[in-house]
mmCIF file with all atom_site columns, C-alpha atoms in Angstrom:
data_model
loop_
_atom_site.group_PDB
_atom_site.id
_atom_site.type_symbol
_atom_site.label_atom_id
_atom_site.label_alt_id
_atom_site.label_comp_id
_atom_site.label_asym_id
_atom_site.label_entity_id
_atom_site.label_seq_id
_atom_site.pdbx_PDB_ins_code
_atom_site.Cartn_x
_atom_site.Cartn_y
_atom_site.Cartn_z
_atom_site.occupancy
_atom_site.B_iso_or_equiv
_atom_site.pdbx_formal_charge
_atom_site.auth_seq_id
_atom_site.auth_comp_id
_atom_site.auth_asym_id
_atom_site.auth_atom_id
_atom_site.pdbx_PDB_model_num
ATOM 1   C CA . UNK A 1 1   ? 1.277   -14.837 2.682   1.00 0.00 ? 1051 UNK A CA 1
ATOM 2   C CA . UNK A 1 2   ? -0.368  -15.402 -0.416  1.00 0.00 ? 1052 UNK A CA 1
ATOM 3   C CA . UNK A 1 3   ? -2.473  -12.758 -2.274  1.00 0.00 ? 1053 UNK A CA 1
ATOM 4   C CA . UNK A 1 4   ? -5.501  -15.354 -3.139  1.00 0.00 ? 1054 UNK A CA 1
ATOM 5   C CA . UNK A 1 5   ? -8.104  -12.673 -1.714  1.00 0.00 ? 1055 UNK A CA 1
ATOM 6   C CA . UNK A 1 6   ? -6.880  -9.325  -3.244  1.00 0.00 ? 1056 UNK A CA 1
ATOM 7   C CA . UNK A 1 7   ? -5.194  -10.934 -6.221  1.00 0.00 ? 1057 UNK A CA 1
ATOM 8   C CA . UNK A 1 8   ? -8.422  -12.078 -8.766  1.00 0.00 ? 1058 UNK A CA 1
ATOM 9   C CA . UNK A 1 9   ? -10.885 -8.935  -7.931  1.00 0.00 ? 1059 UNK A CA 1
ATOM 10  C CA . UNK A 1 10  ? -7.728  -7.042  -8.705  1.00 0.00 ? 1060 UNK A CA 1
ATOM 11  C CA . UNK A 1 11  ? -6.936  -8.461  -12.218 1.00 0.00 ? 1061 UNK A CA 1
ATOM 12  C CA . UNK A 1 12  ? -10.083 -7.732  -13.403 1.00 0.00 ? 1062 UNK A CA 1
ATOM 13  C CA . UNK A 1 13  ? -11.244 -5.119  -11.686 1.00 0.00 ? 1063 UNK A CA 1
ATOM 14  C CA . UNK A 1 14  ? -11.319 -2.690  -14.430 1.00 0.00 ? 1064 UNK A CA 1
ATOM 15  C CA . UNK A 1 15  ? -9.130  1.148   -14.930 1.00 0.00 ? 1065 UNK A CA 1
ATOM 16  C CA . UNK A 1 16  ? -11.893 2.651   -12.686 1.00 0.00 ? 1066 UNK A CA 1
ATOM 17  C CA . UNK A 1 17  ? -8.774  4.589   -11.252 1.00 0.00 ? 1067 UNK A CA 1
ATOM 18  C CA . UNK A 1 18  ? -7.752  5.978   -14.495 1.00 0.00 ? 1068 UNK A CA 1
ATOM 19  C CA . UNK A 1 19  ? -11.317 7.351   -14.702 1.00 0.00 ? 1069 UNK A CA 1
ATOM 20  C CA . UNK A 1 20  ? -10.443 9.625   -11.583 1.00 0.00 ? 1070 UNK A CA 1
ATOM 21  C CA . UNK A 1 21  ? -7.173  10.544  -12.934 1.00 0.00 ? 1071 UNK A CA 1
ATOM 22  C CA . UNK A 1 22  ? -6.351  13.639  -14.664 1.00 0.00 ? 1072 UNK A CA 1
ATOM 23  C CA . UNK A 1 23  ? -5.047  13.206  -18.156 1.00 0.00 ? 1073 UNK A CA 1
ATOM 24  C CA . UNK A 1 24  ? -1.957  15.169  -16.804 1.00 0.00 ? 1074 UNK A CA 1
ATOM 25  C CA . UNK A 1 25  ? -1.690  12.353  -14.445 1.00 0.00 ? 1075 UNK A CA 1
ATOM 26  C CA . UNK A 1 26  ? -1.048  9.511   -17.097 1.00 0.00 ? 1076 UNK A CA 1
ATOM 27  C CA . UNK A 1 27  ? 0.176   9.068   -20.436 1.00 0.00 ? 1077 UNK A CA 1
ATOM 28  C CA . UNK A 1 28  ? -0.839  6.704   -23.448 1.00 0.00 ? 1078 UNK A CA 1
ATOM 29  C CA . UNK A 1 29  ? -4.034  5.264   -21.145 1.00 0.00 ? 1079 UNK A CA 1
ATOM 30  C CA . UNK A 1 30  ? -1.894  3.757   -18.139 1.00 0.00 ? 1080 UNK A CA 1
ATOM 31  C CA . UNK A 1 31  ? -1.217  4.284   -15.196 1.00 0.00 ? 1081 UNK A CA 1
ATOM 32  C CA . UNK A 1 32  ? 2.119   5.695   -13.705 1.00 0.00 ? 1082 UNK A CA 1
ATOM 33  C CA . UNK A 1 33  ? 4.062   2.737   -12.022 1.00 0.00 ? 1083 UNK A CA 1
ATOM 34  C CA . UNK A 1 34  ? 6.235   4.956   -10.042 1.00 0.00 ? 1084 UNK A CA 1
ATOM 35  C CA . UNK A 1 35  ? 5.110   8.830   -9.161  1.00 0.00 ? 1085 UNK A CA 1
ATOM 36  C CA . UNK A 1 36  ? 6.359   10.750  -6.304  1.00 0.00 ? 1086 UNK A CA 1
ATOM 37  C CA . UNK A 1 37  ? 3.787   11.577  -3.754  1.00 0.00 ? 1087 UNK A CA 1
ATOM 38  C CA . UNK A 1 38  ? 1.378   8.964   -5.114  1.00 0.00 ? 1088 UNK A CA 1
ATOM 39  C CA . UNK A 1 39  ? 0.585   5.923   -3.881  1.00 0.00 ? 1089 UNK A CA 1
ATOM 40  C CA . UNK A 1 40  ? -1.839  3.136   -4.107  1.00 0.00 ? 1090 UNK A CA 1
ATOM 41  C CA . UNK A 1 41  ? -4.022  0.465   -1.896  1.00 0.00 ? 1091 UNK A CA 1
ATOM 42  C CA . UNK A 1 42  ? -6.004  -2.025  -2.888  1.00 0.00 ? 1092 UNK A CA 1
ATOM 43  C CA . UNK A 1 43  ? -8.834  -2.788  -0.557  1.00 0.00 ? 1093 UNK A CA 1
ATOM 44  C CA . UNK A 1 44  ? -10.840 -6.150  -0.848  1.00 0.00 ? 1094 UNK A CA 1
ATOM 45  C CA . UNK A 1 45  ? -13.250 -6.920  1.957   1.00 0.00 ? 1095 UNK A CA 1
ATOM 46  C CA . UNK A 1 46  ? -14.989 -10.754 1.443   1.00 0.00 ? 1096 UNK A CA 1
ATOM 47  C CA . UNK A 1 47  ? -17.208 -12.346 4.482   1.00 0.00 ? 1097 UNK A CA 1
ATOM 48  C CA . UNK A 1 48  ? -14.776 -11.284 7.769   1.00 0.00 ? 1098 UNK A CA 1
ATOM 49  C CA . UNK A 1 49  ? -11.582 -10.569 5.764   1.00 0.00 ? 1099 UNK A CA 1
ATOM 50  C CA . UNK A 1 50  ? -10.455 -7.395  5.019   1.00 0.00 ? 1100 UNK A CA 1
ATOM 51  C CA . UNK A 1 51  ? -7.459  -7.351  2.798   1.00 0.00 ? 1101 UNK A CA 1
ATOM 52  C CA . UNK A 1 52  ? -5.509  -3.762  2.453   1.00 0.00 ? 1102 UNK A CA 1
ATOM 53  C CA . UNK A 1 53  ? -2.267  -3.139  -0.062  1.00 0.00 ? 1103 UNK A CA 1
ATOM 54  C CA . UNK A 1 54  ? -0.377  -0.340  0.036   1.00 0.00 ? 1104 UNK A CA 1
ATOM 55  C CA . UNK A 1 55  ? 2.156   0.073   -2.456  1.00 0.00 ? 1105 UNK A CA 1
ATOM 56  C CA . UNK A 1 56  ? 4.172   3.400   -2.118  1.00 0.00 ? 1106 UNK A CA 1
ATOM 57  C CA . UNK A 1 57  ? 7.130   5.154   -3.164  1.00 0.00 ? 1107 UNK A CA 1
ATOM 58  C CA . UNK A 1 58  ? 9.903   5.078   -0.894  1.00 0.00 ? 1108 UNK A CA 1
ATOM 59  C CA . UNK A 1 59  ? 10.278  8.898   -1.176  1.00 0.00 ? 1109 UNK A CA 1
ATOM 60  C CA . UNK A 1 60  ? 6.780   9.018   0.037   1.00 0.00 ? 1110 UNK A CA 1
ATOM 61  C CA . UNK A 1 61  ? 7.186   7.388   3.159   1.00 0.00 ? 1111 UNK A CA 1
ATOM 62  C CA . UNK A 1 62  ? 10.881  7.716   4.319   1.00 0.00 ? 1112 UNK A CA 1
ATOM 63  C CA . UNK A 1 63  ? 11.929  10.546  2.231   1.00 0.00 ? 1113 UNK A CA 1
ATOM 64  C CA . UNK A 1 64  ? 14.660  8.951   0.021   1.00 0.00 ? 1114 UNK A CA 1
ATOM 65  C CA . UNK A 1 65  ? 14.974  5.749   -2.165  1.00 0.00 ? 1115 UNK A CA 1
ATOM 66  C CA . UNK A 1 66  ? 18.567  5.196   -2.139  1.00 0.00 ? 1116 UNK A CA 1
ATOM 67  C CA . UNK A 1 67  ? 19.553  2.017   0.052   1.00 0.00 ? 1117 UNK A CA 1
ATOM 68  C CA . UNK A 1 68  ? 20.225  3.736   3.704   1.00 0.00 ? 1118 UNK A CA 1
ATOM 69  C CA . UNK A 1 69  ? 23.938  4.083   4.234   1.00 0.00 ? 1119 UNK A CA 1
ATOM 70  C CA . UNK A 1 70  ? 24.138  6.461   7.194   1.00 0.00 ? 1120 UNK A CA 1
ATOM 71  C CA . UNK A 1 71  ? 23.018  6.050   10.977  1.00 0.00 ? 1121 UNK A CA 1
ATOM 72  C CA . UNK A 1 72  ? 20.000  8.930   10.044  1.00 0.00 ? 1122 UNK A CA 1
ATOM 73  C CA . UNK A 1 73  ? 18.853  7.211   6.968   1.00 0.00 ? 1123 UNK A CA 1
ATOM 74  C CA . UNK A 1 74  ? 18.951  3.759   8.730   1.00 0.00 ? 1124 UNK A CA 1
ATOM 75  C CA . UNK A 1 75  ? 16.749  4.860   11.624  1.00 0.00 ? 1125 UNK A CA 1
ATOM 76  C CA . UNK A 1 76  ? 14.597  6.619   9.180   1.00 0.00 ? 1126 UNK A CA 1
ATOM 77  C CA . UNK A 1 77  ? 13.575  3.241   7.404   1.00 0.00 ? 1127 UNK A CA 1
ATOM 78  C CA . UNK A 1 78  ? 13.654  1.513   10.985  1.00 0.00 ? 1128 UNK A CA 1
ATOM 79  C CA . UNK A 1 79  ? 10.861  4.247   12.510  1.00 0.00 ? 1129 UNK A CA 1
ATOM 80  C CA . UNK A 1 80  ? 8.670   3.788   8.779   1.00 0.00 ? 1130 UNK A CA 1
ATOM 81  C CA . UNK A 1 81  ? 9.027   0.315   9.345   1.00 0.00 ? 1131 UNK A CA 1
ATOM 82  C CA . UNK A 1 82  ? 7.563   -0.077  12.812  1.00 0.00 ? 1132 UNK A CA 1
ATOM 83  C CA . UNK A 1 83  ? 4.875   2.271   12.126  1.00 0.00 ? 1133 UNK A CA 1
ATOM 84  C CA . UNK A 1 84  ? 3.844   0.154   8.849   1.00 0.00 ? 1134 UNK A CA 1
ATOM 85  C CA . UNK A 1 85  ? 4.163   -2.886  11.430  1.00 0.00 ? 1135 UNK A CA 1
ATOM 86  C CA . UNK A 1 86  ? 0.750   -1.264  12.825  1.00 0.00 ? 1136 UNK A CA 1
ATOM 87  C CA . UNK A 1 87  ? -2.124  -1.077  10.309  1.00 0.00 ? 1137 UNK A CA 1
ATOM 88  C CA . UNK A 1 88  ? -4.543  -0.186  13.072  1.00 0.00 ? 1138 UNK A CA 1
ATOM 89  C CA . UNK A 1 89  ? -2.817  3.193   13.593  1.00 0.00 ? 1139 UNK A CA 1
ATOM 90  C CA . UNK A 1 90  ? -2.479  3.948   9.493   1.00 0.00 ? 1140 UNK A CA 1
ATOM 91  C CA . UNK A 1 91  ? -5.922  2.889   8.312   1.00 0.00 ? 1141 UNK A CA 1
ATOM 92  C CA . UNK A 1 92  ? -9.371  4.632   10.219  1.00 0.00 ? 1142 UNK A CA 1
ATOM 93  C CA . UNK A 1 93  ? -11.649 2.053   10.614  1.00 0.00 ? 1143 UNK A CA 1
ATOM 94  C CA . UNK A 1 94  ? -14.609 1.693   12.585  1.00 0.00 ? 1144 UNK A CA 1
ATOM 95  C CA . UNK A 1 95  ? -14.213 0.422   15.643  1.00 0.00 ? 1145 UNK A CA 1
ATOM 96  C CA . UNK A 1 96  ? -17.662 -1.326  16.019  1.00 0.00 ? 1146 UNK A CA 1
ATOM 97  C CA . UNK A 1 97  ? -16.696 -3.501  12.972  1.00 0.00 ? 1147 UNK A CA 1
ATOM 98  C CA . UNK A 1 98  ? -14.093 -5.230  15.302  1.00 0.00 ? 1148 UNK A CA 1
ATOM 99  C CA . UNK A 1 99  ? -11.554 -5.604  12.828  1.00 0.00 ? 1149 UNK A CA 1
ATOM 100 C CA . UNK A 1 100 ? -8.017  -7.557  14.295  1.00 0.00 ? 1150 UNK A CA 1
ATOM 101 C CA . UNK A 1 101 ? -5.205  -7.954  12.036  1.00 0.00 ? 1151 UNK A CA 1
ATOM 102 C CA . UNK A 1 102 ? -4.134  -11.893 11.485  1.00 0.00 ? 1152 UNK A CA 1
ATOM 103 C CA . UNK A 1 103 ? -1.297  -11.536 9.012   1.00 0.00 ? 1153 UNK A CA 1
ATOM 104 C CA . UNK A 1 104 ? 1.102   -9.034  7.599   1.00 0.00 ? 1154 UNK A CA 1
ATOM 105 C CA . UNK A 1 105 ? 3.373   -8.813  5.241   1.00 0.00 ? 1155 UNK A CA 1
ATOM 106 C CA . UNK A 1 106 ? 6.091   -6.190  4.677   1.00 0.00 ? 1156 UNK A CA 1
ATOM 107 C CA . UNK A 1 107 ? 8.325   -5.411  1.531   1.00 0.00 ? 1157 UNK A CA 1
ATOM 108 C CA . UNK A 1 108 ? 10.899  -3.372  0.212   1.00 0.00 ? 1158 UNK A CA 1
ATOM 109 C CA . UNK A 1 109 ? 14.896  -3.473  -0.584  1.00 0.00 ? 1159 UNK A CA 1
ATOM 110 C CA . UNK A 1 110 ? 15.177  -0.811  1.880   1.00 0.00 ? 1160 UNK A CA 1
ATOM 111 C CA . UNK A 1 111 ? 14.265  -3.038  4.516   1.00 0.00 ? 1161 UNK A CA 1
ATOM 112 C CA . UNK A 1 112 ? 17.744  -5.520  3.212   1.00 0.00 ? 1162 UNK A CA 1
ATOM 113 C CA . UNK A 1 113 ? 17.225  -9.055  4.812   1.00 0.00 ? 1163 UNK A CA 1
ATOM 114 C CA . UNK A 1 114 ? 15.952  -9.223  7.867   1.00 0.00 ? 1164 UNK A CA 1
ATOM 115 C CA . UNK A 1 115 ? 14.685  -12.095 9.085   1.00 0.00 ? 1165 UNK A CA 1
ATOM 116 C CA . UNK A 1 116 ? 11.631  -10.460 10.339  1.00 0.00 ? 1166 UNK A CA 1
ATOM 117 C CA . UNK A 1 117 ? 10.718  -9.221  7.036   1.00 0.00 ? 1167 UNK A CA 1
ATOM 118 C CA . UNK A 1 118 ? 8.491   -11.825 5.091   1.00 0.00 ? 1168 UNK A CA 1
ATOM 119 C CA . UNK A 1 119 ? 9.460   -12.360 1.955   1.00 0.00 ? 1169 UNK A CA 1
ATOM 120 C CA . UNK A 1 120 ? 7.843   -14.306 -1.144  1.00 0.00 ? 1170 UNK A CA 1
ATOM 121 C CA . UNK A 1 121 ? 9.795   -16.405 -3.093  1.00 0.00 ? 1171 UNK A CA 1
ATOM 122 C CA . UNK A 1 122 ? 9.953   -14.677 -6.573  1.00 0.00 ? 1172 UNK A CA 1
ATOM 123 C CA . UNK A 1 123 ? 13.463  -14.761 -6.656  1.00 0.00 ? 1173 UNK A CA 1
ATOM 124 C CA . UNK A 1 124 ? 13.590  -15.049 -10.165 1.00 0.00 ? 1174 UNK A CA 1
ATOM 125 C CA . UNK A 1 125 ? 11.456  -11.763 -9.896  1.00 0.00 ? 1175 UNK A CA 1
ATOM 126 C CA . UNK A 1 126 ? 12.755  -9.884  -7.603  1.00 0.00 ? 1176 UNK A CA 1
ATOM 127 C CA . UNK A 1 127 ? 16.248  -10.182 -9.068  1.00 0.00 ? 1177 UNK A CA 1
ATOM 128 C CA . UNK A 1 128 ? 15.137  -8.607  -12.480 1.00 0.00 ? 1178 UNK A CA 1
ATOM 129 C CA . UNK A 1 129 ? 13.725  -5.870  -10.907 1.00 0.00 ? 1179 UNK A CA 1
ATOM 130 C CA . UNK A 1 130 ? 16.607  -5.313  -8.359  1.00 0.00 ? 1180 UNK A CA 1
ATOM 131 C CA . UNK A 1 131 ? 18.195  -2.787  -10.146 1.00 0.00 ? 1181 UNK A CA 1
ATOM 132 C CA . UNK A 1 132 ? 15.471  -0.775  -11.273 1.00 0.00 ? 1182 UNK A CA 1
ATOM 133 C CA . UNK A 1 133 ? 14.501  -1.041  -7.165  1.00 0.00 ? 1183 UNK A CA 1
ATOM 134 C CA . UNK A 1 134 ? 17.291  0.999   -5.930  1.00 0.00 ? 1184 UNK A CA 1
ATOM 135 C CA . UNK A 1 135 ? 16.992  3.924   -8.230  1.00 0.00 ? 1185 UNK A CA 1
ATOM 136 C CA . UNK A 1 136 ? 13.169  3.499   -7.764  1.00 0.00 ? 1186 UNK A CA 1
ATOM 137 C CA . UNK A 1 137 ? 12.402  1.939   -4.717  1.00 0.00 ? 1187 UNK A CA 1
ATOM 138 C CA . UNK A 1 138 ? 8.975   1.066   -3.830  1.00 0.00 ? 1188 UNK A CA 1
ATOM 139 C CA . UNK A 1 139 ? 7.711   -0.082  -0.300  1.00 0.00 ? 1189 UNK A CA 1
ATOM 140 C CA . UNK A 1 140 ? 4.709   -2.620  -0.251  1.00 0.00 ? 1190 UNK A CA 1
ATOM 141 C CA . UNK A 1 141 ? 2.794   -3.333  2.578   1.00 0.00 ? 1191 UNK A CA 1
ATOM 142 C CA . UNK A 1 142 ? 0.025   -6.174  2.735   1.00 0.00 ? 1192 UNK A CA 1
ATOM 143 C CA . UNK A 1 143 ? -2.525  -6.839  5.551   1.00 0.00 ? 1193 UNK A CA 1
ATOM 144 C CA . UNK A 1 144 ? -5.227  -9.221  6.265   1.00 0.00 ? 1194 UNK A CA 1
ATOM 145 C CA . UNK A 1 145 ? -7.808  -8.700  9.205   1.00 0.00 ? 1195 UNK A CA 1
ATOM 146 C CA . UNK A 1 146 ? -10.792 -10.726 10.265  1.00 0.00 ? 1196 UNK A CA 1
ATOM 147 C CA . UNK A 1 147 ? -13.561 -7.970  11.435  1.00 0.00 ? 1197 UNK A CA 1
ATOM 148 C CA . UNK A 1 148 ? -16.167 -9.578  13.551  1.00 0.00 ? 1198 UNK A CA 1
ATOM 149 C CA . UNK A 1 149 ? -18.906 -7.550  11.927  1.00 0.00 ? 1199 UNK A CA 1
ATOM 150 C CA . UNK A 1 150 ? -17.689 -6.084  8.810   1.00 0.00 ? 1200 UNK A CA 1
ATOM 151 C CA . UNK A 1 151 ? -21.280 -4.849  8.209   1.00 0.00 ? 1201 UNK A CA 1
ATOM 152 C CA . UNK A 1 152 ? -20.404 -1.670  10.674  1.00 0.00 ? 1202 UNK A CA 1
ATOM 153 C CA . UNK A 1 153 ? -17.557 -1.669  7.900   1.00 0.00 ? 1203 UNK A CA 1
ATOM 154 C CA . UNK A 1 154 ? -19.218 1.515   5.771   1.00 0.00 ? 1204 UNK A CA 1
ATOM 155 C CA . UNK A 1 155 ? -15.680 3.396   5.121   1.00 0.00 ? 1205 UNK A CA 1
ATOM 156 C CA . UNK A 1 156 ? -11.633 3.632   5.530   1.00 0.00 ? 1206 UNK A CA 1
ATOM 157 C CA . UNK A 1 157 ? -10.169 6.714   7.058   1.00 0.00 ? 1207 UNK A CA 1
ATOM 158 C CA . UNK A 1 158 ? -6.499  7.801   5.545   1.00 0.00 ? 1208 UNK A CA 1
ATOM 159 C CA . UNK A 1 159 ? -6.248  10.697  7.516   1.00 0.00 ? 1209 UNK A CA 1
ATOM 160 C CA . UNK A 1 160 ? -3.716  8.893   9.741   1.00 0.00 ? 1210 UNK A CA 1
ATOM 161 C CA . UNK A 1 161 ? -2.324  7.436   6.655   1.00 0.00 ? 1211 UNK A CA 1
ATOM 162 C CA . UNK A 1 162 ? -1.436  11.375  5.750   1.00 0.00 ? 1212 UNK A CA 1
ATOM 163 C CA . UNK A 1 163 ? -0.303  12.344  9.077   1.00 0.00 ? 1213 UNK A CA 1
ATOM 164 C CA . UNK A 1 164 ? 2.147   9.774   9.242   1.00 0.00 ? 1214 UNK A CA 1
ATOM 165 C CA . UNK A 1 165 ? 3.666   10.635  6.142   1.00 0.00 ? 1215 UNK A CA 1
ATOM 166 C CA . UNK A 1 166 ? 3.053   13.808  4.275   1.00 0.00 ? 1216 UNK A CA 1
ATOM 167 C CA . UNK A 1 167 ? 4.656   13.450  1.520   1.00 0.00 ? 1217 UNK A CA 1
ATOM 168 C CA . UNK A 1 168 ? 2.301   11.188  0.134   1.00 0.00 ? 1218 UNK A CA 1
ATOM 169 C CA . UNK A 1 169 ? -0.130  13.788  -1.915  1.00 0.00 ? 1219 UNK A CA 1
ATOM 170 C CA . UNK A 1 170 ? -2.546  11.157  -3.078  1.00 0.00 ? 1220 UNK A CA 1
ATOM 171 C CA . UNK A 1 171 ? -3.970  7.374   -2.802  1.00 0.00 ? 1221 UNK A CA 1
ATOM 172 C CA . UNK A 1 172 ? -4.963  5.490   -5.454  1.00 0.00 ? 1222 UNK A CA 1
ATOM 173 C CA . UNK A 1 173 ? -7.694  3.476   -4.132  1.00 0.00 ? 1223 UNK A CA 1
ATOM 174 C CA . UNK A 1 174 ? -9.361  0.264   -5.941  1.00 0.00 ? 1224 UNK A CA 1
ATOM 175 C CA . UNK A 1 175 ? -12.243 -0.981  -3.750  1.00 0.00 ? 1225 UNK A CA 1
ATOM 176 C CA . UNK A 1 176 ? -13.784 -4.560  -3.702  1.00 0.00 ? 1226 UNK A CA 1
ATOM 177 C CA . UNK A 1 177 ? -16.595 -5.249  -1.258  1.00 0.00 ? 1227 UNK A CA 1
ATOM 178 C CA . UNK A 1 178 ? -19.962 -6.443  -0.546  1.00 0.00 ? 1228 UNK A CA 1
ATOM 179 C CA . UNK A 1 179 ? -20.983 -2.980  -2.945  1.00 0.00 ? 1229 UNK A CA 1
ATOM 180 C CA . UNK A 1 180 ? -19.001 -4.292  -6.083  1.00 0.00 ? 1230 UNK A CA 1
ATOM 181 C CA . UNK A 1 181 ? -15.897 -2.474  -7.694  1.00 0.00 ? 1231 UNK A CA 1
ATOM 182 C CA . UNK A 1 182 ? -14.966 1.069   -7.670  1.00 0.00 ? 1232 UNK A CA 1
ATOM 183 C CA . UNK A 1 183 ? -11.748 3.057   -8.008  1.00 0.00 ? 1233 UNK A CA 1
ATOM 184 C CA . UNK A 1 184 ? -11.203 6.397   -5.595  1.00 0.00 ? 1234 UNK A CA 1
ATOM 185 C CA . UNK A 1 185 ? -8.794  8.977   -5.781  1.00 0.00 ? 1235 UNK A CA 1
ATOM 186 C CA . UNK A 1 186 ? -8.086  10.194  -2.049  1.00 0.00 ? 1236 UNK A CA 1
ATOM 187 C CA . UNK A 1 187 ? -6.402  13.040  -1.105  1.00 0.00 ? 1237 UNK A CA 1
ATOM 188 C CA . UNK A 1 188 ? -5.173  14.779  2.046   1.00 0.00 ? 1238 UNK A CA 1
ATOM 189 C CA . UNK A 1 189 ? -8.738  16.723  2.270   1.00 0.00 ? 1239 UNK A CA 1
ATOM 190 C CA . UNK A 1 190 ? -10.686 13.957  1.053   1.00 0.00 ? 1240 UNK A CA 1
ATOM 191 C CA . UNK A 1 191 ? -9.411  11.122  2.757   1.00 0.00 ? 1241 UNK A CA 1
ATOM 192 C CA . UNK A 1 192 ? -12.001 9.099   3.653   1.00 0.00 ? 1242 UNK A CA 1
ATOM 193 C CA . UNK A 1 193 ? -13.284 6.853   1.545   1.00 0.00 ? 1243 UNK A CA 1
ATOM 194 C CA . UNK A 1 194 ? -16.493 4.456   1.155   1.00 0.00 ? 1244 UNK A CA 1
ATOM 195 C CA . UNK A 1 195 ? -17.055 1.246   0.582   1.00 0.00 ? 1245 UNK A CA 1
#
């Protein structure tokens, strides 16, 4: 699946995050690419799509970020995996907006190469980054829904988000909807955040 929806407001959506960071919380004026217990999502919400991307340390979600080598680890990755295969569990919306999901897509080395994971052809990419991947590995989930009225739409709940995985301290959020542009930090006790 391509990221045509999420990918432009994204690009020039400006640091509105990095207004909500700390200064502890970057250094030189960017953002950290890789922090334990932080993670990011990208929400973009155009006409009936909603587009979320979470992009998360593996620590934050199974614990680890070493490829899984034992029967614990791989059932570990496994039980994240089905539970990211359900977006309508992780993500609190309102159930009057009627939102379905249409399309997922689900990334990470952890996940090796099965043929149920969709992959995008950056090969070239993927391979430079390979190595940095298993001593850093990220997990990146993408999801598209059509909500039959997004107008009832107001606000995302992460408290399940949290629940599910606790190690994950804070969210990142950037925000593009009918509103305009805004960046959200979202924590455990403020989870929910507005469109």
């Amino acid at each position: 699946m391509r990221r045509l929806l999420l990918a432009l407001p994204f690009a020039l959506l400006p640091l509105a995050v990095a207004q909500a960071h700390d200064d502890h919380d970057h250094e030189h004026g960017t953002l950290p690419a890789h922090e334990h217990g932080v993670a990011r999502l990208n929400v973009g919400l155009d006409g009936n799509t909603l587009e979320l991307a979470l992009e998360s340390p593996a620590m934050n979600l199974v614990g680890f970020e070493h490829m899984p080598g034992s029967d614990a680890d791989k059932a570990k990755v496994e039980a994240v995996r089905k539970q990211l295969e359900q977006p309508l569990k992780l993500f609190g919306l309102a159930s009057s907006a009627g939102c379905k999901e249409d399309q997922q897509e689900l990334e990470s080395p952890l996940f090796g190469s099965d043929p149920a994971a969709k992959h995008d052809d950056d090969d070239d990419d993927h391979d430079h980054d390979h190595a940095h991947e298993h001593q850093h590995s990220e997990i990146h989930a993408h999801y598209q829904l059509t909500c039959a009225t997004p107008a009832k739409l107001t606000q995302i709940d992460l408290s399940p988000l949290y629940k599910a995985y606790p190690q994950t301290q804070k969210i990142n959020v950037q925000l593009v909807g009918p509103s305009g542009q805004k960046g959200i930090e979202s924590t455990p006790g403020n989870a929910v955040v507005s469109f």
